[in-house]
Short mmCIF file of C-alpha atoms in Angstrom, two decimals:
data_model
loop_
_atom_site.label_atom_id
_atom_site.label_comp_id
_atom_site.label_asym_id
_atom_site.label_seq_id
_atom_site.Cartn_x
_atom_site.Cartn_y
_atom_site.Cartn_z
CA UNK T 1 114.03 117.32 86.70
CA UNK T 2 113.73 114.14 84.63
CA UNK T 3 115.72 113.88 81.42
CA UNK T 4 115.19 110.91 79.11
CA UNK T 5 117.67 110.10 76.35
CA UNK T 6 117.31 107.37 73.71
CA UNK T 7 115.10 105.21 75.91
CA UNK T 8 114.42 101.81 74.37
CA UNK T 9 112.57 98.80 75.70
CA UNK T 10 112.14 95.41 74.06
CA UNK T 11 110.47 92.20 75.11
CA UNK T 12 112.41 89.57 73.20
CA UNK T 13 112.19 90.68 69.58
CA UNK T 14 109.25 92.98 70.16
CA UNK T 15 110.39 96.58 70.49
CA UNK T 16 107.91 98.58 72.58
CA UNK T 17 109.88 101.81 72.93
CA UNK T 18 111.98 102.88 69.96
CA UNK T 19 114.04 105.71 71.35
CA UNK T 20 112.32 108.26 73.57
CA UNK T 21 113.90 111.65 74.18
CA UNK T 22 112.17 114.14 76.40
CA UNK T 23 112.51 116.24 79.50
CA UNK T 24 110.13 116.79 82.36
CA UNK T 25 110.70 120.08 84.13
CA UNK T 26 110.00 120.86 87.76
CA UNK T 27 106.37 121.78 88.35
CA UNK T 28 105.38 120.70 84.87
CA UNK T 29 102.29 118.60 84.14
CA UNK T 30 103.00 116.34 81.18
CA UNK T 31 100.13 114.34 79.73
CA UNK T 32 100.86 111.34 77.53
CA UNK T 33 98.20 110.20 75.08
CA UNK T 34 98.15 107.71 72.21
CA UNK T 35 96.48 104.55 70.98
CA UNK T 36 96.73 101.40 73.06
CA UNK T 37 99.97 99.53 72.43
CA UNK T 38 101.78 102.76 71.64
CA UNK T 39 104.14 102.27 74.59
CA UNK T 40 102.87 105.07 76.84
CA UNK T 41 102.46 102.91 79.95
CA UNK T 42 105.80 101.20 79.32
CA UNK T 43 107.41 104.63 79.04
CA UNK T 44 105.92 105.67 82.38
CA UNK T 45 106.93 102.38 84.05
CA UNK T 46 110.50 102.79 82.80
CA UNK T 47 110.75 106.13 84.61
CA UNK T 48 110.65 104.48 88.05
CA UNK T 49 112.17 101.29 86.69
CA UNK T 50 109.19 99.01 87.24
CA UNK T 51 110.29 98.05 83.75
CA UNK T 52 114.01 97.75 83.14
CA UNK T 53 114.93 99.82 80.05
CA UNK T 54 116.81 97.87 77.37
CA UNK T 55 118.98 100.88 76.59
CA UNK T 56 119.07 104.63 76.96
CA UNK T 57 119.48 106.99 79.88
CA UNK T 58 117.15 108.49 82.46
CA UNK T 59 118.38 111.22 84.76
CA UNK T 60 116.59 112.38 87.86
CA UNK T 61 117.88 115.72 89.17
CA UNK T 62 121.06 115.27 87.12
CA UNK T 63 121.93 111.83 88.47
CA UNK T 64 121.81 108.85 86.15
CA UNK T 65 119.28 106.36 87.46
CA UNK T 66 119.26 103.81 84.66
CA UNK T 67 122.18 101.77 85.94
CA UNK T 68 121.84 102.09 89.66
CA UNK T 69 120.60 98.94 91.31
CA UNK T 70 121.54 99.75 94.87
CA UNK T 71 119.83 103.10 95.11
CA UNK T 72 116.72 102.01 93.27
CA UNK T 73 114.55 102.02 96.39
CA UNK T 74 115.81 105.49 97.25
CA UNK T 75 115.02 106.74 93.76
CA UNK T 76 111.52 105.30 93.85
CA UNK T 77 110.76 107.22 97.02
CA UNK T 78 111.16 110.34 94.91
CA UNK T 79 108.57 109.13 92.39
CA UNK T 80 105.05 108.41 93.50
CA UNK T 81 103.03 106.14 91.25
CA UNK T 82 99.29 105.70 90.79
CA UNK T 83 98.05 102.64 88.95
CA UNK T 84 95.05 101.93 86.78
CA UNK T 85 93.86 99.20 89.15
CA UNK T 86 94.64 101.13 92.37
CA UNK T 87 96.63 98.26 93.91
CA UNK T 88 95.69 99.19 97.44
CA UNK T 89 96.84 96.67 100.05
CA UNK T 90 93.59 94.81 100.85
CA UNK T 91 94.77 93.43 104.20
CA UNK T 92 95.42 96.90 105.60
CA UNK T 93 93.10 99.73 106.58
CA UNK T 94 93.20 102.97 104.59
CA UNK T 95 95.37 104.56 107.27
CA UNK T 96 97.80 101.62 107.28
CA UNK T 97 98.00 101.79 103.48
CA UNK T 98 99.18 105.37 103.82
CA UNK T 99 101.54 104.92 106.76
CA UNK T 100 103.36 101.66 105.93
CA UNK T 101 106.04 103.14 103.67
CA UNK T 102 106.68 106.32 105.73
CA UNK T 103 107.00 104.23 108.91
CA UNK T 104 109.29 101.62 107.41
CA UNK T 105 111.37 103.81 105.09
CA UNK T 106 111.37 107.25 106.65
CA UNK T 107 111.27 105.79 110.17
CA UNK T 108 108.43 108.09 111.15
CA UNK T 109 106.83 107.41 114.52
CA UNK T 110 103.28 106.07 114.47
CA UNK T 111 101.85 109.38 115.68
CA UNK T 112 103.71 111.41 113.07
CA UNK T 113 102.86 109.01 110.25
CA UNK T 114 99.20 108.90 111.30
CA UNK T 115 98.93 112.67 111.58
CA UNK T 116 100.48 113.12 108.16
CA UNK T 117 98.20 110.44 106.69
CA UNK T 118 95.08 112.06 108.14
CA UNK T 119 96.17 115.36 106.63
CA UNK T 120 96.50 113.73 103.22
CA UNK T 121 93.15 111.99 103.60
CA UNK T 122 91.62 115.41 104.27
CA UNK T 123 93.22 116.66 101.05
CA UNK T 124 91.57 113.86 99.04
CA UNK T 125 88.34 114.23 101.04
CA UNK T 126 88.37 110.82 102.72
CA UNK T 127 89.37 111.42 106.32
CA UNK T 128 86.21 109.66 107.56
CA UNK T 129 87.37 106.47 105.77
CA UNK T 130 90.69 106.10 107.60
CA UNK T 131 89.51 102.97 109.44
CA UNK T 132 87.87 101.31 106.41
CA UNK T 133 89.38 98.49 104.43
CA UNK T 134 89.80 98.91 100.66
CA UNK T 135 87.00 96.47 99.79
CA UNK T 136 84.54 98.87 101.46
CA UNK T 137 85.47 101.73 99.12
CA UNK T 138 84.14 102.70 95.70
CA UNK T 139 86.54 102.81 92.76
CA UNK T 140 86.85 106.57 92.96
CA UNK T 141 87.56 106.44 96.67
CA UNK T 142 90.16 103.69 96.16
CA UNK T 143 91.99 105.76 93.60
CA UNK T 144 91.95 108.83 95.84
CA UNK T 145 93.43 106.73 98.66
CA UNK T 146 96.05 105.44 96.21
CA UNK T 147 96.99 109.02 95.34
CA UNK T 148 97.24 109.89 99.03
CA UNK T 149 99.36 106.79 99.63
CA UNK T 150 101.84 107.86 96.95
CA UNK T 151 101.89 111.43 98.33
CA UNK T 152 102.66 110.13 101.84
CA UNK T 153 106.26 109.50 100.78
CA UNK T 154 106.50 113.17 99.73
CA UNK T 155 107.74 112.42 96.23
CA UNK T 156 109.06 115.15 93.99
CA UNK T 157 107.21 113.78 90.96
CA UNK T 158 103.98 111.81 90.55
CA UNK T 159 103.43 109.25 87.81
CA UNK T 160 99.86 108.37 86.85
CA UNK T 161 99.22 105.27 84.74
CA UNK T 162 95.69 105.64 83.32
CA UNK T 163 94.30 106.53 86.76
CA UNK T 164 90.66 106.76 85.64
CA UNK T 165 90.47 103.94 83.08
CA UNK T 166 89.13 101.36 85.53
CA UNK T 167 86.53 103.68 87.06
CA UNK T 168 82.81 103.89 86.52
CA UNK T 169 82.04 107.09 84.60
CA UNK T 170 80.44 108.86 87.55
CA UNK T 171 83.62 108.46 89.61
CA UNK T 172 86.08 109.83 87.09
CA UNK T 173 85.36 113.44 88.09
CA UNK T 174 86.29 113.12 91.76
CA UNK T 175 89.68 111.61 90.91
CA UNK T 176 90.47 114.18 88.23
CA UNK T 177 89.48 116.90 90.68
CA UNK T 178 92.11 115.69 93.17
CA UNK T 179 94.73 115.49 90.43
CA UNK T 180 93.86 118.98 89.23
CA UNK T 181 94.34 120.42 92.70
CA UNK T 182 97.68 118.61 92.95
CA UNK T 183 98.75 120.21 89.67
CA UNK T 184 97.65 123.64 90.84
CA UNK T 185 99.78 123.22 93.94
CA UNK T 186 102.84 122.84 91.74
CA UNK T 187 103.38 119.06 91.79
CA UNK T 188 105.43 117.72 88.89
CA UNK T 189 103.25 115.14 87.16
CA UNK T 190 103.45 112.70 84.27
CA UNK T 191 99.99 111.41 83.38
CA UNK T 192 99.12 108.67 80.91
CA UNK T 193 95.44 109.19 80.20
CA UNK T 194 92.51 108.87 77.85
CA UNK T 195 90.74 111.88 79.37
CA UNK T 196 91.22 114.40 76.58
CA UNK T 197 89.31 117.18 78.30
CA UNK T 198 91.47 116.81 81.41
CA UNK T 199 94.64 116.69 79.29
CA UNK T 200 93.68 119.93 77.61
CA UNK T 201 92.71 121.70 80.80
CA UNK T 202 95.44 120.62 83.19
CA UNK T 203 98.38 119.63 80.98
CA UNK T 204 101.27 122.04 80.41
CA UNK T 205 102.63 119.85 77.67
CA UNK T 206 101.22 116.95 75.73
CA UNK T 207 103.12 114.01 74.29
CA UNK T 208 101.40 112.01 71.58
CA UNK T 209 102.91 108.54 71.33
CA UNK T 210 102.42 105.99 68.59
CA UNK T 211 104.40 102.86 67.70
CA UNK T 212 106.93 103.33 70.51
CA UNK T 213 107.86 106.90 69.57
CA UNK T 214 106.84 110.40 70.58
CA UNK T 215 105.23 111.46 67.33
CA UNK T 216 104.23 114.95 68.33
CA UNK T 217 104.42 117.18 71.36
CA UNK T 218 103.35 120.64 72.35
CA UNK T 219 100.92 122.70 74.36
CA UNK T 220 97.78 120.53 74.66
CA UNK T 221 95.38 123.13 73.29
CA UNK T 222 97.58 123.71 70.24
CA UNK T 223 97.95 120.02 69.52
CA UNK T 224 94.23 119.40 69.89
CA UNK T 225 93.26 122.33 67.67
CA UNK T 226 96.00 122.05 65.14
CA UNK T 227 97.69 118.63 65.05
CA UNK T 228 100.67 118.53 62.68
CA UNK T 229 101.39 114.85 62.20
CA UNK T 230 98.92 112.71 60.18
CA UNK T 231 98.87 110.03 62.92
CA UNK T 232 98.00 112.62 65.56
CA UNK T 233 95.22 113.94 63.33
CA UNK T 234 93.96 110.43 62.77
CA UNK T 235 93.99 109.58 66.50
CA UNK T 236 92.36 112.83 67.62
CA UNK T 237 89.69 112.49 64.96
CA UNK T 238 88.74 109.16 66.55
CA UNK T 239 88.72 110.21 70.20
CA UNK T 240 87.47 113.80 70.20
CA UNK C 1 82.48 38.86 115.11
CA UNK C 2 81.85 40.69 118.34
CA UNK C 3 83.98 43.65 119.25
CA UNK C 4 85.36 43.63 122.74
CA UNK C 5 86.76 46.88 124.04
CA UNK C 6 87.19 45.78 127.67
CA UNK C 7 91.00 46.10 127.32
CA UNK C 8 90.61 49.86 127.12
CA UNK C 9 89.95 50.00 130.85
CA UNK C 10 93.41 48.64 131.46
CA UNK C 11 95.39 50.06 128.54
CA UNK C 12 93.99 53.54 128.04
CA UNK C 13 97.13 55.16 129.54
CA UNK C 14 99.19 53.39 126.85
CA UNK C 15 97.01 54.85 124.12
CA UNK C 16 97.06 58.33 125.61
CA UNK C 17 100.83 58.24 126.03
CA UNK C 18 101.12 57.19 122.39
CA UNK C 19 98.77 59.95 121.29
CA UNK C 20 100.87 62.46 123.20
CA UNK C 21 104.06 61.31 121.45
CA UNK C 22 102.22 61.54 118.13
CA UNK C 23 101.30 65.12 118.95
CA UNK C 24 104.89 65.91 119.91
CA UNK C 25 106.24 64.44 116.68
CA UNK C 26 103.62 66.26 114.63
CA UNK C 27 104.19 69.56 116.40
CA UNK C 28 107.91 69.58 115.65
CA UNK C 29 107.32 68.27 112.13
CA UNK C 30 104.80 71.01 111.40
CA UNK C 31 106.74 73.85 113.02
CA UNK C 32 110.13 73.03 111.52
CA UNK C 33 108.56 71.94 108.23
CA UNK C 34 106.75 75.26 107.91
CA UNK C 35 109.90 77.27 108.57
CA UNK C 36 111.95 75.22 106.11
CA UNK C 37 109.03 75.27 103.68
CA UNK C 38 108.98 79.09 103.61
CA UNK C 39 112.73 79.05 103.07
CA UNK C 40 112.52 76.60 100.14
CA UNK C 41 109.57 78.50 98.63
CA UNK C 42 111.58 81.74 98.72
CA UNK C 43 114.58 79.92 97.26
CA UNK C 44 112.40 78.59 94.48
CA UNK C 45 111.25 82.06 93.42
CA UNK C 46 114.79 83.42 93.72
CA UNK C 47 116.49 85.26 90.85
CA UNK C 48 119.67 83.17 91.13
CA UNK C 49 119.37 79.91 89.27
CA UNK C 50 121.67 77.77 91.48
CA UNK C 51 119.51 78.59 94.51
CA UNK C 52 116.36 77.97 92.51
CA UNK C 53 117.75 74.68 91.19
CA UNK C 54 118.76 73.48 94.65
CA UNK C 55 115.29 74.12 96.06
CA UNK C 56 113.52 72.56 93.08
CA UNK C 57 115.70 69.47 93.25
CA UNK C 58 115.10 69.04 96.98
CA UNK C 59 111.34 69.41 96.60
CA UNK C 60 111.12 67.00 93.68
CA UNK C 61 113.29 64.32 95.31
CA UNK C 62 111.51 64.43 98.67
CA UNK C 63 108.06 64.43 97.10
CA UNK C 64 109.03 61.72 94.66
CA UNK C 65 110.32 59.14 97.14
CA UNK C 66 108.36 57.19 99.76
CA UNK C 67 108.46 58.51 103.28
CA UNK C 68 108.89 55.00 104.66
CA UNK C 69 112.15 54.67 102.74
CA UNK C 70 113.26 58.11 103.91
CA UNK C 71 112.63 57.10 107.52
CA UNK C 72 114.76 53.98 107.13
CA UNK C 73 117.53 55.95 105.43
CA UNK C 74 117.61 58.58 108.15
CA UNK C 75 117.46 56.17 111.05
CA UNK C 76 119.37 53.13 109.78
CA UNK C 77 121.04 54.18 106.54
CA UNK C 78 122.89 57.12 108.04
CA UNK C 79 124.48 54.94 110.72
CA UNK C 80 126.79 53.74 107.91
CA UNK C 81 128.16 57.29 107.83
CA UNK C 82 128.58 57.44 111.58
CA UNK C 83 125.37 59.39 112.11
CA UNK C 84 123.42 57.78 114.94
CA UNK C 85 120.25 59.74 115.62
CA UNK C 86 117.99 58.88 118.55
CA UNK C 87 114.67 57.50 117.23
CA UNK C 88 112.65 60.55 118.21
CA UNK C 89 115.06 62.89 116.40
CA UNK C 90 115.03 60.63 113.33
CA UNK C 91 111.25 60.81 113.36
CA UNK C 92 111.20 64.58 113.61
CA UNK C 93 113.79 64.91 110.85
CA UNK C 94 111.81 62.63 108.53
CA UNK C 95 108.55 64.48 109.18
CA UNK C 96 110.26 67.84 108.81
CA UNK C 97 111.91 67.20 105.46
CA UNK C 98 108.68 65.73 104.15
CA UNK C 99 106.39 68.48 105.28
CA UNK C 100 108.88 71.17 104.21
CA UNK C 101 108.82 69.89 100.62
CA UNK C 102 105.03 69.90 100.44
CA UNK C 103 104.76 73.13 102.38
CA UNK C 104 107.23 74.82 100.02
CA UNK C 105 104.90 74.10 97.13
CA UNK C 106 101.91 75.41 99.06
CA UNK C 107 103.79 78.62 99.88
CA UNK C 108 105.12 79.06 96.35
CA UNK C 109 101.65 78.71 94.84
CA UNK C 110 100.26 81.09 97.48
CA UNK C 111 102.92 83.71 96.82
CA UNK C 112 102.53 83.47 93.06
CA UNK C 113 98.75 83.81 93.33
CA UNK C 114 99.05 87.34 94.73
CA UNK C 115 98.40 89.94 92.04
CA UNK C 116 101.60 91.43 90.59
CA UNK C 117 100.11 94.87 91.09
CA UNK C 118 100.55 94.46 94.84
CA UNK C 119 104.30 94.00 94.46
CA UNK C 120 104.51 96.85 91.97
CA UNK C 121 102.64 99.22 94.26
CA UNK C 122 104.90 98.31 97.19
CA UNK C 123 108.10 98.60 95.16
CA UNK C 124 106.97 101.91 93.64
CA UNK C 125 106.76 103.31 97.18
CA UNK C 126 110.39 102.38 97.64
CA UNK C 127 109.94 99.22 99.72
CA UNK C 128 112.66 96.63 99.17
CA UNK C 129 111.99 93.12 97.87
CA UNK C 130 112.22 91.72 101.39
CA UNK C 131 109.88 94.30 102.91
CA UNK C 132 107.40 93.77 100.08
CA UNK C 133 107.36 90.05 100.79
CA UNK C 134 107.08 90.49 104.52
CA UNK C 135 104.47 93.23 104.75
CA UNK C 136 102.48 92.86 101.52
CA UNK C 137 102.77 89.47 99.84
CA UNK C 138 103.16 86.93 102.65
CA UNK C 139 100.31 88.18 104.87
CA UNK C 140 97.90 88.00 101.93
CA UNK C 141 99.31 84.71 100.70
CA UNK C 142 99.03 83.21 104.18
CA UNK C 143 95.32 83.93 104.32
CA UNK C 144 94.74 82.19 100.98
CA UNK C 145 96.97 79.28 101.91
CA UNK C 146 95.37 78.50 105.24
CA UNK C 147 93.16 75.63 103.95
CA UNK C 148 96.13 74.04 102.18
CA UNK C 149 98.34 74.48 105.25
CA UNK C 150 95.65 72.87 107.41
CA UNK C 151 95.54 69.98 105.01
CA UNK C 152 99.32 69.56 105.37
CA UNK C 153 99.05 69.57 109.18
CA UNK C 154 96.48 66.80 109.06
CA UNK C 155 98.59 64.75 106.66
CA UNK C 156 101.58 65.09 108.99
CA UNK C 157 99.61 63.80 111.98
CA UNK C 158 98.52 60.79 109.99
CA UNK C 159 101.91 60.18 108.38
CA UNK C 160 103.60 60.24 111.77
CA UNK C 161 102.16 56.71 112.24
CA UNK C 162 104.88 55.54 109.82
CA UNK C 163 107.47 56.56 112.39
CA UNK C 164 106.37 53.55 114.47
CA UNK C 165 108.63 51.38 112.28
CA UNK C 166 111.74 52.72 114.00
CA UNK C 167 110.40 51.88 117.43
CA UNK C 168 109.08 55.14 118.76
CA UNK C 169 106.23 54.53 121.18
CA UNK C 170 103.76 56.81 119.45
CA UNK C 171 100.09 56.01 118.96
CA UNK C 172 100.42 53.43 116.20
CA UNK C 173 103.30 51.63 117.91
CA UNK C 174 101.42 51.42 121.19
CA UNK C 175 98.27 50.22 119.45
CA UNK C 176 100.27 47.34 118.02
CA UNK C 177 101.75 46.64 121.42
CA UNK C 178 98.28 46.36 122.92
CA UNK C 179 97.27 44.23 119.94
CA UNK C 180 99.97 41.70 120.65
CA UNK C 181 99.30 41.61 124.38
CA UNK C 182 95.53 41.16 124.14
CA UNK C 183 95.50 39.09 120.94
CA UNK C 184 92.64 41.19 119.59
CA UNK C 185 93.37 41.98 115.92
CA UNK C 186 90.84 44.77 115.36
CA UNK C 187 89.86 46.72 118.46
CA UNK C 188 93.21 48.38 119.37
CA UNK C 189 93.45 49.64 115.79
CA UNK C 190 89.96 51.10 116.02
CA UNK C 191 90.89 52.88 119.23
CA UNK C 192 93.99 54.28 117.51
CA UNK C 193 91.81 55.42 114.59
CA UNK C 194 89.43 57.16 116.96
CA UNK C 195 92.31 59.00 118.62
CA UNK C 196 93.88 60.00 115.29
CA UNK C 197 90.50 61.25 114.15
CA UNK C 198 89.98 63.19 117.37
CA UNK C 199 93.27 64.96 116.76
CA UNK C 200 92.77 65.73 113.07
CA UNK C 201 89.13 66.73 113.45
CA UNK C 202 89.92 69.09 116.34
CA UNK C 203 92.67 70.62 114.25
CA UNK C 204 90.47 71.09 111.21
CA UNK C 205 87.76 72.75 113.36
CA UNK C 206 90.35 75.08 114.92
CA UNK C 207 91.63 76.02 111.48
CA UNK C 208 88.10 76.70 110.26
CA UNK C 209 87.63 79.12 113.16
CA UNK C 210 90.94 80.83 112.41
CA UNK C 211 89.99 81.10 108.74
CA UNK C 212 86.69 82.74 109.59
CA UNK C 213 88.46 85.17 111.93
CA UNK C 214 90.94 86.17 109.24
CA UNK C 215 88.20 86.76 106.69
CA UNK C 216 86.17 89.14 108.80
#
């Protein structure tokens, strides 16, 4: 579904990504872990071109997306993204947060967009909050709305950039629960996370990144139990 | 010295007519200045440097030169190039270019103060740059900018008194007319002040109400 070849990203002289090669298959849940500054968020943000790659190729469903400027908005509709800091639109109600993009981009009627949004709010367990504004929600609720907002565009892949890092500990569970259900329903997902338990349980494949490279990858359970690379061992020893 | 306001009984229509012209000038100055201001603010955050440069240069030059000189240039200076604007139009043009330069800076600061995450979230949904500005950034920026915009409106009302130098019968001009007829140096100016204050104070109260409405 997504194929990445020789992906590099530099800011001036600082090279953040030093050649990433990987493939994300349909229905696969890929978790990306690694120390901070290892380039995992940058990697994720290159996939939907929130960051412009310096070089390398990214293909989505066999079409090269790294050099297309005109179809960028089209491509992004295929890739939902969930941010660490939620980034809900504070001047809009929960329902409006969910319906803005479908109404403007897919030209859905208000009734259709609202019905679809209510359905998604039911999925994340927040249908009673449809009239609330984001500042009335807890962190966990905000992130669940953000997930629903991304799903409203019916993307074929979901990108998660540390979705639970800004949450109070007691709210992490409810967000992971929603993500787990999404994975079980066959959504293709790329998740940058520090939740090792979640990575082990839900991930089909784990990428360990360090210094702008994928140092090791494999089935999460295998990597956790039997890391091969010294840097993976070192990192896991610190976080597990 | 004793103040004698007995002339008001006779000349109040002159003052009110002047105040009305002041409001007309200010209205057009504010409305057109806001529109142009948004345009220049957007030009200034543009990705193309010539557009950016043009907007920056305009803003710097207008802000860096006295409005009184600008008024003279527009009304008298331009006649040398065959451009003869009626006084009222000259006044509106001068107010507009002035307020647009200041307003552009207010808008730019307001737009840049919105968290980058908002733009990223909107773009990641597939919204274009224009849609992101229109539906996400500008509505939030506008709310934050309201006090600064109100300030600009008040400044325009007061600055419109400068337009009297090209002979438009607005409030200041009429106050001076009454001054010369009645030979009272102080009182007509105080009446003008009171009327200017009534306009600006009303405006600032209205804006405060609007601000409170937008916050709730």
